[in-house]
Short mmCIF file of C-alpha atoms in Angstrom, two decimals:
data_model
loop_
_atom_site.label_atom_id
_atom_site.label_comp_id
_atom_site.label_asym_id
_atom_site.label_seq_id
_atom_site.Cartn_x
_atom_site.Cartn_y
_atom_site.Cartn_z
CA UNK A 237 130.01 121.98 123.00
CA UNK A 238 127.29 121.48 120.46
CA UNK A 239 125.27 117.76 121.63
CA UNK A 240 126.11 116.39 117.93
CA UNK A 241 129.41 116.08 119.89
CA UNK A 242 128.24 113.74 122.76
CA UNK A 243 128.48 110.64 123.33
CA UNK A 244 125.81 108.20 123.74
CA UNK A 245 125.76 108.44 127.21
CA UNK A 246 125.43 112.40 127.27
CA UNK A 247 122.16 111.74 124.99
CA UNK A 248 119.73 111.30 128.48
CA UNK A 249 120.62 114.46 129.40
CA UNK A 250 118.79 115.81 126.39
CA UNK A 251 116.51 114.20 126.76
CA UNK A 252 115.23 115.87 130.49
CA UNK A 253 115.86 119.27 128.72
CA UNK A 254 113.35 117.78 125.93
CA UNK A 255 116.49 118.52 123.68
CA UNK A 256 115.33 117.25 120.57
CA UNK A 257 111.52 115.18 120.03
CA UNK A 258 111.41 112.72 117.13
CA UNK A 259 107.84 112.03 115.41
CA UNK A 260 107.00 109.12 113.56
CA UNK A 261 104.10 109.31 110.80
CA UNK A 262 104.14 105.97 109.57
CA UNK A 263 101.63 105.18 106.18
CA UNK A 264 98.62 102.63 107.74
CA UNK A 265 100.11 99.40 106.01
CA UNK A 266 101.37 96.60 107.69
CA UNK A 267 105.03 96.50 105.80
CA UNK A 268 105.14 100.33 106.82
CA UNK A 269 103.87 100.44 109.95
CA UNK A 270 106.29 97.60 110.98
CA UNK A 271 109.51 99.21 109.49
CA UNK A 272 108.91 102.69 111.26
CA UNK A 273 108.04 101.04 114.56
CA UNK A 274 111.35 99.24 113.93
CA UNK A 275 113.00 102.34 113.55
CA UNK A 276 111.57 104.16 116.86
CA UNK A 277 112.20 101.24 119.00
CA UNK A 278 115.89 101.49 117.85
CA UNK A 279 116.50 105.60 117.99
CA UNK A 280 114.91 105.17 121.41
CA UNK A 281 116.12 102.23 123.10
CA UNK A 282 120.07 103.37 121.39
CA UNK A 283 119.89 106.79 122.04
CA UNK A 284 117.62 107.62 124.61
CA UNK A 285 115.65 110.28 122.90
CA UNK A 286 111.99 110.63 123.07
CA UNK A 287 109.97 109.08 119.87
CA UNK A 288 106.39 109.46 119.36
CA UNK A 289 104.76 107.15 117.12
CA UNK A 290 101.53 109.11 115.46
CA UNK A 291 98.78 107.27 113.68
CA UNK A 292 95.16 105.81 113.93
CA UNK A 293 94.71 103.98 117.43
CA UNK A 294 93.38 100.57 115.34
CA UNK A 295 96.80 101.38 113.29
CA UNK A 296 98.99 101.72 116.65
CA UNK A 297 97.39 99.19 118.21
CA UNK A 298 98.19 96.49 114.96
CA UNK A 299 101.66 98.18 114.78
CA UNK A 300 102.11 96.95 118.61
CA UNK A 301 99.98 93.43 118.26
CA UNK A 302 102.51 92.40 115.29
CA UNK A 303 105.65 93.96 116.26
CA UNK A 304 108.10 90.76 115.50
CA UNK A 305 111.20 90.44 117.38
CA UNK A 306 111.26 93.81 119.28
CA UNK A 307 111.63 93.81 122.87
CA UNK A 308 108.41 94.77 124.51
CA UNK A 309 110.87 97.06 127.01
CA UNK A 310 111.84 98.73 123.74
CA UNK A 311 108.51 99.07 122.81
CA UNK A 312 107.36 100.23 125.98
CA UNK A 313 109.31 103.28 125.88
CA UNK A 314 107.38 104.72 122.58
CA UNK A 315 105.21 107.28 122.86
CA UNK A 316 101.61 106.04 120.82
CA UNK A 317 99.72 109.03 119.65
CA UNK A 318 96.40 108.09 118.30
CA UNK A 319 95.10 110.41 116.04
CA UNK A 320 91.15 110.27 114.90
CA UNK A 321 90.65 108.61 111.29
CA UNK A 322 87.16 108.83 109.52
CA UNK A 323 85.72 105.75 109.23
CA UNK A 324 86.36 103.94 106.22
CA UNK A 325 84.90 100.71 104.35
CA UNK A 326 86.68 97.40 105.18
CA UNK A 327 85.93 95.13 102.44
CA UNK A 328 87.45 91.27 102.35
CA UNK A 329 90.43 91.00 99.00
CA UNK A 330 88.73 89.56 96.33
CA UNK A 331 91.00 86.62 95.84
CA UNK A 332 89.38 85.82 92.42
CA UNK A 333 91.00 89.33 90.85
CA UNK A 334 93.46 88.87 88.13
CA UNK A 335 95.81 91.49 89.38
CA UNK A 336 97.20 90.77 92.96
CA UNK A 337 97.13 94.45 93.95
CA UNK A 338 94.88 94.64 97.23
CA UNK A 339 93.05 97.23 95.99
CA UNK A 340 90.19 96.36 98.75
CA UNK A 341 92.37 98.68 101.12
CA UNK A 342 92.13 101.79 99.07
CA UNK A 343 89.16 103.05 101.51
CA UNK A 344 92.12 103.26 104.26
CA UNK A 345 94.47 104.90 102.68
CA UNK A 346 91.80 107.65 101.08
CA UNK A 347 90.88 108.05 104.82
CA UNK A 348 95.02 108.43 105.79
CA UNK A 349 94.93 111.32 103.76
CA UNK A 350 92.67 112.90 105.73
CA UNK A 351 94.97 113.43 108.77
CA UNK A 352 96.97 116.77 108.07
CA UNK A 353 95.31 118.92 110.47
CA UNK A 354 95.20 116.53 112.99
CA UNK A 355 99.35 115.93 112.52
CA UNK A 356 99.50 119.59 112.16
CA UNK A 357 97.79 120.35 116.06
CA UNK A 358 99.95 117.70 117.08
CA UNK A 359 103.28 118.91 116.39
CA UNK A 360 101.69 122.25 116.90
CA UNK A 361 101.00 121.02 120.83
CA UNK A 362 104.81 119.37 121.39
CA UNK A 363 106.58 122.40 119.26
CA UNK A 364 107.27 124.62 122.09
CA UNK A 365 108.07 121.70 124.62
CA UNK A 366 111.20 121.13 122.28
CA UNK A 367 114.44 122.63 120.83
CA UNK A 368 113.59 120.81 118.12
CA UNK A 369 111.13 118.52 116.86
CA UNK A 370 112.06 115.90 114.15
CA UNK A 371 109.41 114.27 111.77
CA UNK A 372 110.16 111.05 110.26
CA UNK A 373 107.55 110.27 107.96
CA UNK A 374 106.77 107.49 104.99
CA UNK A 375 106.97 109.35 101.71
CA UNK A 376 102.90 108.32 101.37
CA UNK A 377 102.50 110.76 104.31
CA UNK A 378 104.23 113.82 102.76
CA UNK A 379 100.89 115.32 101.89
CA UNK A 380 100.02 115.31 105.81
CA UNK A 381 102.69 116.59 107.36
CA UNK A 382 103.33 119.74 105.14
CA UNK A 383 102.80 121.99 107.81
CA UNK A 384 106.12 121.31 109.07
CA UNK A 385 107.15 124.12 106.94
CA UNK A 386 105.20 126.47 109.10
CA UNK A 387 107.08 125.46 112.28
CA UNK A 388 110.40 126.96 112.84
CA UNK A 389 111.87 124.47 114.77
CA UNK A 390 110.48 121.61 113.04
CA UNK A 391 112.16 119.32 110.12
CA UNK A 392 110.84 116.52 108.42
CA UNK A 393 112.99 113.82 106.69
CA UNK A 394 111.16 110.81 103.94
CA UNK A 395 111.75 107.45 105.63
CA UNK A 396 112.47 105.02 102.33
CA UNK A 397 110.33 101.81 103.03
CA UNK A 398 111.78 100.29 99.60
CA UNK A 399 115.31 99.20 98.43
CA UNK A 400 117.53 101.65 97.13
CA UNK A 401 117.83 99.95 93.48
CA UNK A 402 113.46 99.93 93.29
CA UNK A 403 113.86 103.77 93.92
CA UNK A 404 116.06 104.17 91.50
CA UNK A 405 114.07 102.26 88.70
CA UNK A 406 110.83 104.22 89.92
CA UNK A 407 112.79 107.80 89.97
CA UNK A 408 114.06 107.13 86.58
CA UNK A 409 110.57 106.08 85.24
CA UNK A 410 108.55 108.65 86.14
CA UNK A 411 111.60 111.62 84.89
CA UNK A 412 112.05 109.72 81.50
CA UNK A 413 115.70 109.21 82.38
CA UNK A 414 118.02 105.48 81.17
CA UNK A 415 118.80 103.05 84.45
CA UNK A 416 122.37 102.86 84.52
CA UNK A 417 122.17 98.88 84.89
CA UNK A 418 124.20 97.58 82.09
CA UNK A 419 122.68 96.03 78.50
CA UNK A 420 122.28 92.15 79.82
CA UNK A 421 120.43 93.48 83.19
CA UNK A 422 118.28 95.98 80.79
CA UNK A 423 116.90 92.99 78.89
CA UNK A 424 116.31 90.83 81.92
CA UNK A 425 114.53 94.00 83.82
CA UNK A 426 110.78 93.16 84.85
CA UNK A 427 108.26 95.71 83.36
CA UNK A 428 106.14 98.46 85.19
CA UNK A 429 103.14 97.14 83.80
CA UNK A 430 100.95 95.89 85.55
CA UNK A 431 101.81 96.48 89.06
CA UNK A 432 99.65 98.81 90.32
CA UNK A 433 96.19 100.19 89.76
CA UNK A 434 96.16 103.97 88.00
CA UNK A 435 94.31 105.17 90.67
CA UNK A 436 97.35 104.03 93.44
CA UNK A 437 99.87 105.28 90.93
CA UNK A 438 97.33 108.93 91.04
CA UNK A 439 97.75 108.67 94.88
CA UNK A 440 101.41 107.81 95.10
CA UNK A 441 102.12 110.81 92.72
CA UNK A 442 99.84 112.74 94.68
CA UNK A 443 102.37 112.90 97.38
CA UNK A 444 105.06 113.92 95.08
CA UNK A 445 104.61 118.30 95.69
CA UNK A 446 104.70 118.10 99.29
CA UNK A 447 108.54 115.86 99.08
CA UNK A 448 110.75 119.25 98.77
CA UNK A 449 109.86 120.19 102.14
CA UNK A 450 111.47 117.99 103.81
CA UNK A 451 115.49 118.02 104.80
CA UNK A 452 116.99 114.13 104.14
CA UNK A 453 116.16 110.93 103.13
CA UNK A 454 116.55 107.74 105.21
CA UNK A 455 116.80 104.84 103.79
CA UNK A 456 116.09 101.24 105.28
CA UNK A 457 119.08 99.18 103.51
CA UNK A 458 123.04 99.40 103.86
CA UNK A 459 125.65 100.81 101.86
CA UNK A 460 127.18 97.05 101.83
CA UNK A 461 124.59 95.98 99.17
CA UNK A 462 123.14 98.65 97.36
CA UNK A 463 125.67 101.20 97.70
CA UNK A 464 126.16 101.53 94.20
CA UNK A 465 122.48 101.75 93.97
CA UNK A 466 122.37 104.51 96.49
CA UNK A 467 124.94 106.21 94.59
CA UNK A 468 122.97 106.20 91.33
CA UNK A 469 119.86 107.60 92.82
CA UNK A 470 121.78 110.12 94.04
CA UNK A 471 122.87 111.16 90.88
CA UNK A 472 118.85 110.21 89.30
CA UNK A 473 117.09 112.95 91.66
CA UNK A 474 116.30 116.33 90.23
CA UNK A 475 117.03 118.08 93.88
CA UNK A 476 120.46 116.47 94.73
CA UNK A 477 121.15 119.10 98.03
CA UNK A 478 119.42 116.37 100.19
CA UNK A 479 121.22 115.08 102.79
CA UNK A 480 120.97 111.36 102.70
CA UNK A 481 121.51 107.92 105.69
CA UNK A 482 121.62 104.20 104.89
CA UNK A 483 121.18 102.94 108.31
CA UNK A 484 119.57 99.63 107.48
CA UNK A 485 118.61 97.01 108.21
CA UNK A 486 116.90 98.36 111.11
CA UNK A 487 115.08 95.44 112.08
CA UNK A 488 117.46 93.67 115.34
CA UNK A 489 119.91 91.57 114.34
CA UNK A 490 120.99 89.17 117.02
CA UNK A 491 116.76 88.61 118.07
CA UNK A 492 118.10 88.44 121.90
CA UNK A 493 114.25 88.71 122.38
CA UNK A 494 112.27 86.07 120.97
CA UNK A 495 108.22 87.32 120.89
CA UNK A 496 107.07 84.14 121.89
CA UNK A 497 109.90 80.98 122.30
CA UNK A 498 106.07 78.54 122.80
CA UNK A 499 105.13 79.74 119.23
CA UNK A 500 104.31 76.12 117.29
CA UNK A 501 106.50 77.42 114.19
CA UNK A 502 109.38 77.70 116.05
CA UNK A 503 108.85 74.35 118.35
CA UNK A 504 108.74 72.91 115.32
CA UNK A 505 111.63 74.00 113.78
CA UNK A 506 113.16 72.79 117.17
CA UNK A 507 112.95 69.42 115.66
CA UNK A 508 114.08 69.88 112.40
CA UNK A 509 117.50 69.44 110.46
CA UNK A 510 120.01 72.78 109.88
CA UNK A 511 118.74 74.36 106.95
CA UNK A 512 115.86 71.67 105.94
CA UNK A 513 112.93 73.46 105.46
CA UNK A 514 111.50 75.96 103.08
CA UNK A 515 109.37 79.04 104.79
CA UNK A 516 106.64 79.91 102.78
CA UNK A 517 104.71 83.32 103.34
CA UNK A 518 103.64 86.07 101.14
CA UNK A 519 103.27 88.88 103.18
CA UNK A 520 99.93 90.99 104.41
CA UNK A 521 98.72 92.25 100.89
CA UNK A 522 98.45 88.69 98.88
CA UNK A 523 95.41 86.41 98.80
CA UNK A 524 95.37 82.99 96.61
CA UNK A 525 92.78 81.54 95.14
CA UNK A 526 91.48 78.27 95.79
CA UNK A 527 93.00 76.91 92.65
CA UNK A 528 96.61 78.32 93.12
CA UNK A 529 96.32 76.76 96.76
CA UNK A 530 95.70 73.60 95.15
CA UNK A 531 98.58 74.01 93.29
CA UNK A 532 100.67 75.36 95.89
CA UNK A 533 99.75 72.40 98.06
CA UNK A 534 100.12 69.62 95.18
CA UNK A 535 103.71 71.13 94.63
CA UNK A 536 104.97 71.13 98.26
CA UNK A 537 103.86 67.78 98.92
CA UNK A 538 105.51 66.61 95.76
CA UNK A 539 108.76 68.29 96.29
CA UNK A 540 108.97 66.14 99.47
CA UNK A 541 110.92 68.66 101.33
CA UNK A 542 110.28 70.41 104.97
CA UNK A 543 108.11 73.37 104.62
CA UNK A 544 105.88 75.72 107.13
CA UNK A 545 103.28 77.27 105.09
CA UNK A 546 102.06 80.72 106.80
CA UNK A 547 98.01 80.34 104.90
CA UNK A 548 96.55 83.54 104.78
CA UNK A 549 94.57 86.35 103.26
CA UNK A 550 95.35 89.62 102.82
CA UNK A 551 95.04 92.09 105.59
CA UNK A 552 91.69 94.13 105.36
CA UNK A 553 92.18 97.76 106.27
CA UNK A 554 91.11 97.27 109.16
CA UNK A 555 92.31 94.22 110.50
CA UNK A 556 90.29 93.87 113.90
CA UNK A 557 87.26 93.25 111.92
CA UNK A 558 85.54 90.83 110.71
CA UNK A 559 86.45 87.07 109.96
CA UNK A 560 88.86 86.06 108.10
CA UNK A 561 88.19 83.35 105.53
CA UNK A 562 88.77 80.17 106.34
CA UNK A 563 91.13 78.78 103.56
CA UNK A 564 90.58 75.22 102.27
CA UNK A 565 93.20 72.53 101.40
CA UNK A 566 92.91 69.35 99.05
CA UNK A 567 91.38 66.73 100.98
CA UNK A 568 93.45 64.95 103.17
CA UNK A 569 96.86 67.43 102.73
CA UNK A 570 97.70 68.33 106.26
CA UNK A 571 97.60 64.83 107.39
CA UNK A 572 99.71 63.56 104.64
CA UNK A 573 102.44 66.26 105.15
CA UNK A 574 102.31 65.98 109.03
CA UNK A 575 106.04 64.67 109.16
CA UNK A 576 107.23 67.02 106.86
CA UNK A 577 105.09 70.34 106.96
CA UNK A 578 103.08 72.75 108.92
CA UNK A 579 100.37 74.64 107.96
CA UNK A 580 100.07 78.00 110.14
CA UNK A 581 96.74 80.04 109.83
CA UNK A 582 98.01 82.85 112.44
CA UNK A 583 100.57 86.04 112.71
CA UNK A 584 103.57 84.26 112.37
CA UNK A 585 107.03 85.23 114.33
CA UNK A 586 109.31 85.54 110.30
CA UNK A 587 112.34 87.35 111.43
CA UNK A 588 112.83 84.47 113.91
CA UNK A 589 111.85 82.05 111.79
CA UNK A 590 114.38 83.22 108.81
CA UNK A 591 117.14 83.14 112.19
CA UNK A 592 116.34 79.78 112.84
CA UNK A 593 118.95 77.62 111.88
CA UNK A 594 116.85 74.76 111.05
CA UNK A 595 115.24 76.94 108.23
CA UNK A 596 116.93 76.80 104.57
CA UNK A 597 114.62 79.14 102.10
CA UNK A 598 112.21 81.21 101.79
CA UNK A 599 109.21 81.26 99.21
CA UNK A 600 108.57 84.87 99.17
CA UNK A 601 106.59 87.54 97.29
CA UNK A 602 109.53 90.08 97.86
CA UNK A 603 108.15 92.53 99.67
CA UNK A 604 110.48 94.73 101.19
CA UNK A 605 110.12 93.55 104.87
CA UNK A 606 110.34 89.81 103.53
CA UNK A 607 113.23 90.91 101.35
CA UNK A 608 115.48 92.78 103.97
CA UNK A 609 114.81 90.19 106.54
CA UNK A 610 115.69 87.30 104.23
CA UNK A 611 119.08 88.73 103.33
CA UNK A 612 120.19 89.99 106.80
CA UNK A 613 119.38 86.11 108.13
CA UNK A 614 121.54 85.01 105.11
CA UNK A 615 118.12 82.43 103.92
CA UNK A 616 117.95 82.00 99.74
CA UNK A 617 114.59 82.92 98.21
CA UNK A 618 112.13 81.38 95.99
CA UNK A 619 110.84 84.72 94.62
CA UNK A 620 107.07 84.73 93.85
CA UNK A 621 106.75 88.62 93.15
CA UNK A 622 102.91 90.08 93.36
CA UNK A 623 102.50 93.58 92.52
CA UNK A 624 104.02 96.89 93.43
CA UNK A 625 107.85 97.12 94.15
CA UNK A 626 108.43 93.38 94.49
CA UNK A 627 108.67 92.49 90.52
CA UNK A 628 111.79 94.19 90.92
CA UNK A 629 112.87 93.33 94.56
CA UNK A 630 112.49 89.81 93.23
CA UNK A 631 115.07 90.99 90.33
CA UNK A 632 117.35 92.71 92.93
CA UNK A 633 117.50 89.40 94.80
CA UNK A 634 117.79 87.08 91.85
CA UNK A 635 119.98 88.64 89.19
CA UNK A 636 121.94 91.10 91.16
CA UNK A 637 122.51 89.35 94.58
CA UNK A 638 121.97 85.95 92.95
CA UNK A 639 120.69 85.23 96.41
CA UNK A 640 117.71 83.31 94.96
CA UNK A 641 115.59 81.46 92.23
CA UNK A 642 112.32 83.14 90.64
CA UNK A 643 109.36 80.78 90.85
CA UNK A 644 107.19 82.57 88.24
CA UNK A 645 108.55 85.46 85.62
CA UNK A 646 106.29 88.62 86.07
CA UNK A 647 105.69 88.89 82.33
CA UNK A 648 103.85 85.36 82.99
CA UNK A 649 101.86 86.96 86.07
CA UNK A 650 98.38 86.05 84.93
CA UNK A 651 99.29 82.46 84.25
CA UNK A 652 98.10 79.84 87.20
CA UNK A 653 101.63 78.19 88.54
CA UNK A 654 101.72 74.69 88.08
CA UNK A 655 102.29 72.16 91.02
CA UNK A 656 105.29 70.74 88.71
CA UNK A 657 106.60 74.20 88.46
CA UNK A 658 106.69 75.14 92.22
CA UNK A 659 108.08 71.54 93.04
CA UNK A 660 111.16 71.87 90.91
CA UNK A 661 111.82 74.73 91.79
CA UNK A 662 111.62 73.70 95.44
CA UNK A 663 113.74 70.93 94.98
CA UNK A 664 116.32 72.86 93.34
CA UNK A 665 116.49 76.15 95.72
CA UNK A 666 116.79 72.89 98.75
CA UNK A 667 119.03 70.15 97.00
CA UNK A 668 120.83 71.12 94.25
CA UNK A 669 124.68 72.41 93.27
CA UNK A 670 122.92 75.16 92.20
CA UNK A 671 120.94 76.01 94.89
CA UNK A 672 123.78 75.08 97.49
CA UNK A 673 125.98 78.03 95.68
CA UNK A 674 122.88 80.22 96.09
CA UNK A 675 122.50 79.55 99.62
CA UNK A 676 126.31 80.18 100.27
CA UNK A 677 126.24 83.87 98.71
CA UNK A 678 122.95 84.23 100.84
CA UNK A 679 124.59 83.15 104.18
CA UNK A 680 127.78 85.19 103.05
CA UNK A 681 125.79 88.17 102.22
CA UNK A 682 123.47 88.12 105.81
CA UNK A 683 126.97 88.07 107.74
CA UNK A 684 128.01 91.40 105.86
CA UNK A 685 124.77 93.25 106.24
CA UNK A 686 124.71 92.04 109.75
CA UNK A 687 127.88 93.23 110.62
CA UNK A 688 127.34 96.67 108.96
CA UNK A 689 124.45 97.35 111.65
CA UNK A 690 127.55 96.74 113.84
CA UNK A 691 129.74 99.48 115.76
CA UNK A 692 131.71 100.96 113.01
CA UNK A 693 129.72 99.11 110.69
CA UNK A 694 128.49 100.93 107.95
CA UNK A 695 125.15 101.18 108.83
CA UNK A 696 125.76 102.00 112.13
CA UNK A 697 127.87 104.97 111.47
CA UNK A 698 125.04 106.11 109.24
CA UNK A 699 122.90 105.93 111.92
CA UNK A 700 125.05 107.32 114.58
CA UNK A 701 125.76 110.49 111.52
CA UNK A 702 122.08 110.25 111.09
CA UNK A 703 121.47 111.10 115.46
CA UNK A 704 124.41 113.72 115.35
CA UNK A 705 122.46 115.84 112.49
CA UNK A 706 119.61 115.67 114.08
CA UNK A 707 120.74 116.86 117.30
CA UNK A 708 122.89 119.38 116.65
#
């Protein structure tokens, strides 16, 4: 009896034989670091199988120091490899730039790609401990774990850290081909322009010669809202003999752990109405400048609607380093809005703050963490895209979904957002027929994506489909 017929149960006995080792290469960013730590937590905690989770030790250790509603048990049970990273520059964002890109982490990443032979001794080491050894890696890692070919009992599969439909735009970019989308979508599609440097573009094609090597694709979103998507990249990719899982969303679902129930954003949503205030955060690679904070500020105060504003900068590439910049408000803000708003300056908890019931939108820059967790806690988003892949998560969300509002159109991305702007469109995502309809195709939509991570869910028999492959 081959062990892709056990079931779960069967799966620790594997696991003493050393049956089948799964490696995680995660890319050093926080939005990719978080979704493959997601992932081992859940292969290992579901199915019992041994995951080791390879990177720099200050990338491990910010993987574990932010790791939002996972059990620490869970976590416990993942095997950290740190693996040595030249040193690399760690410059603050320049939150002047014109383009929100955070190109100050480039020195990072140019360092990340520096890690093949130490992946390649690694897997070397664990090879012969194993049947077989399974590598799931970010596609910005391909380049570093191509020695996977040389291993016979090694296979590597891409771990997708972006929605299905964003794939599909990028695939059919870069090969020339039409998006199947449909003439009024075409028109309303936000442009490439724009949204990255040409030197990250050069580095995210780089990766592109080492991709045939691996066996599958894995992708973090379900086949309840992007199946068609999924479909259409499947058709869009020159080498279709891939085998391919939708097993998301990863991230838990029910939050039975909370990482910290003391945690003043969620005391204070303790106190607050069902689905009164508006969660404002955008993400680990945005910075604002002192102006649009102004703005920002002006806007939420005027809207006079419950908010908790997460105030940050951008994550440096190292983010142990350093001090962070101390942001400044208009005089007087934070005691003004202390009935209706809080101001956070730390890591805060945001899948259990989208859960909370007391929380009613999300002002978001659509990345794809902020995106997936939005939609599987059913919350409507004010989408405030920045750069990369979120023009067009903001599109997937708004158009497509219709699961939120846009605050700012990307072709207008160098224009400062006015106060008036951001309150209206506050006002209408919280208090309006409008955004009431919104929010009840958002709470619809979270209860289908939540139930497809589910036992016989969808997603879940990916998953399960996903386990069987590997450890046949």
């Amino acid at each position: 009896m081959c062990s892709c017929e056990l079931p779960n149960h069967e799966f620790s006995k594997s696991k003493q034989l050393n049956e089948v080792a799964i490696v995680m290469v995660p890319f050093p960013a926080q939005g990719h670091l978080n979704q493959l730590l997601q992932l081992a937590c859940l292969i290992s905690s579901s199915y019992d199988l041994p995951v080791y989770y390879v990177c720099s030790a200050t990338h491990n250790r910010q993987a574990r120091v932010r790791a939002n509603a996972l059990n620490p048990a869970d976590i416990a049970k993942i095997l950290f490899h740190d693996i040595p990273t030249p040193e690399f520059s760690s410059p603050p964002p320049d939150i002047n730039a014109m383009s929100k890109f955070p190109s100050h982490v480039q020195p990072s990443w140019d360092a990340s790609m520096l890690l093949r032979e130490s992946i390649a001794t690694f897997l070397r080491d664990i090879s012969p401990k194993s049947r077989r050894v399974v590598v799931v890696h970010d596609y910005l890692m391909s380049y570093n774990v191509q020695d996977v070919s040389s291993l016979p009992n090694v296979e590597s599969y891409i771990f997708n850290c972006i929605s299905a439909f964003t794939l599909y735009c990028f695939i059919c970019l870069f090969y020339g081909m039409s998006l199947q989308l449909g003439e009024e979508l075409l028109k309303k599609l936000p442009s490439p322009e724009g949204i990255m440097p040409d030197e990250v573009r050069d580095f995210t094609t780089s990766q592109n010669p080492y991709i045939d090597i691996r066996s599958g694709d894995i992708h973090n979103t379900s086949k309840v809202i992007e199946g068609k998507f999924l479909d259409l990249l499947a058709q869009a990719e020159i080498n279709q003999n891939k085998k391919k899982w939708a097993i998301g969303p990863i991230l838990p679902t029910k939050l039975n752990h909370i990482s910290n129930r003391n945690n003043i954003c969620l005391e204070w949503l303790n106190k607050q109405p069902p689905s009164s205030v508006l969660y404002i955060s955008f993400g680990t690679t945005t910075s604002f400048s002192d102006r649009e904070i102004k703005e920002l500020a002006m806007g939420l105060e005027q809207s006079k609607h419950k908010f908790i504003w997460v105030l940050r900068d951008a994550d440096k590439g190292d983010i142990f380093t350093g001090k962070a910049r101390k942001v400044k408000l208009p005089e007087g803000f934070e005691e003004r809005v202390k009935e209706v708003g809080l101001v956070v300056r730390e890591w805060a908890p945001q899948p259990e703050i989208l859960a909370h019931p007391s929380t009613g939108g999300f002002m978001s820059h659509c990345g794809c963490n902020s995106c997936i967790e939005s939609i599987t806690m059913g919350v409507p988003i004010a989408a405030w895209p920045m750069h990369s892949d979120q023009p067009n998560n903001s599109f997937l969300v708004t158009e497509i979904f219709k699961t939120g509002l846009i605050v700012r159109e990307w072709e207008k991305r160098e224009e400062l957002v006015s106060a008036f702007t951001i309150e209206n469109v506050v006002r209408k995502l919280m208090a309006s027929e409008e955004g009431n309809a919104i929010k009840k195709r958002a709470e619809e939509l979270g209860e289908a994506v939540r139930r497809s991570t589910e036992k016989g869910g969808a997603s879940r028999i990916e998953l399960d489909s996903f386990i069987a492959h590997i450890t046949r």
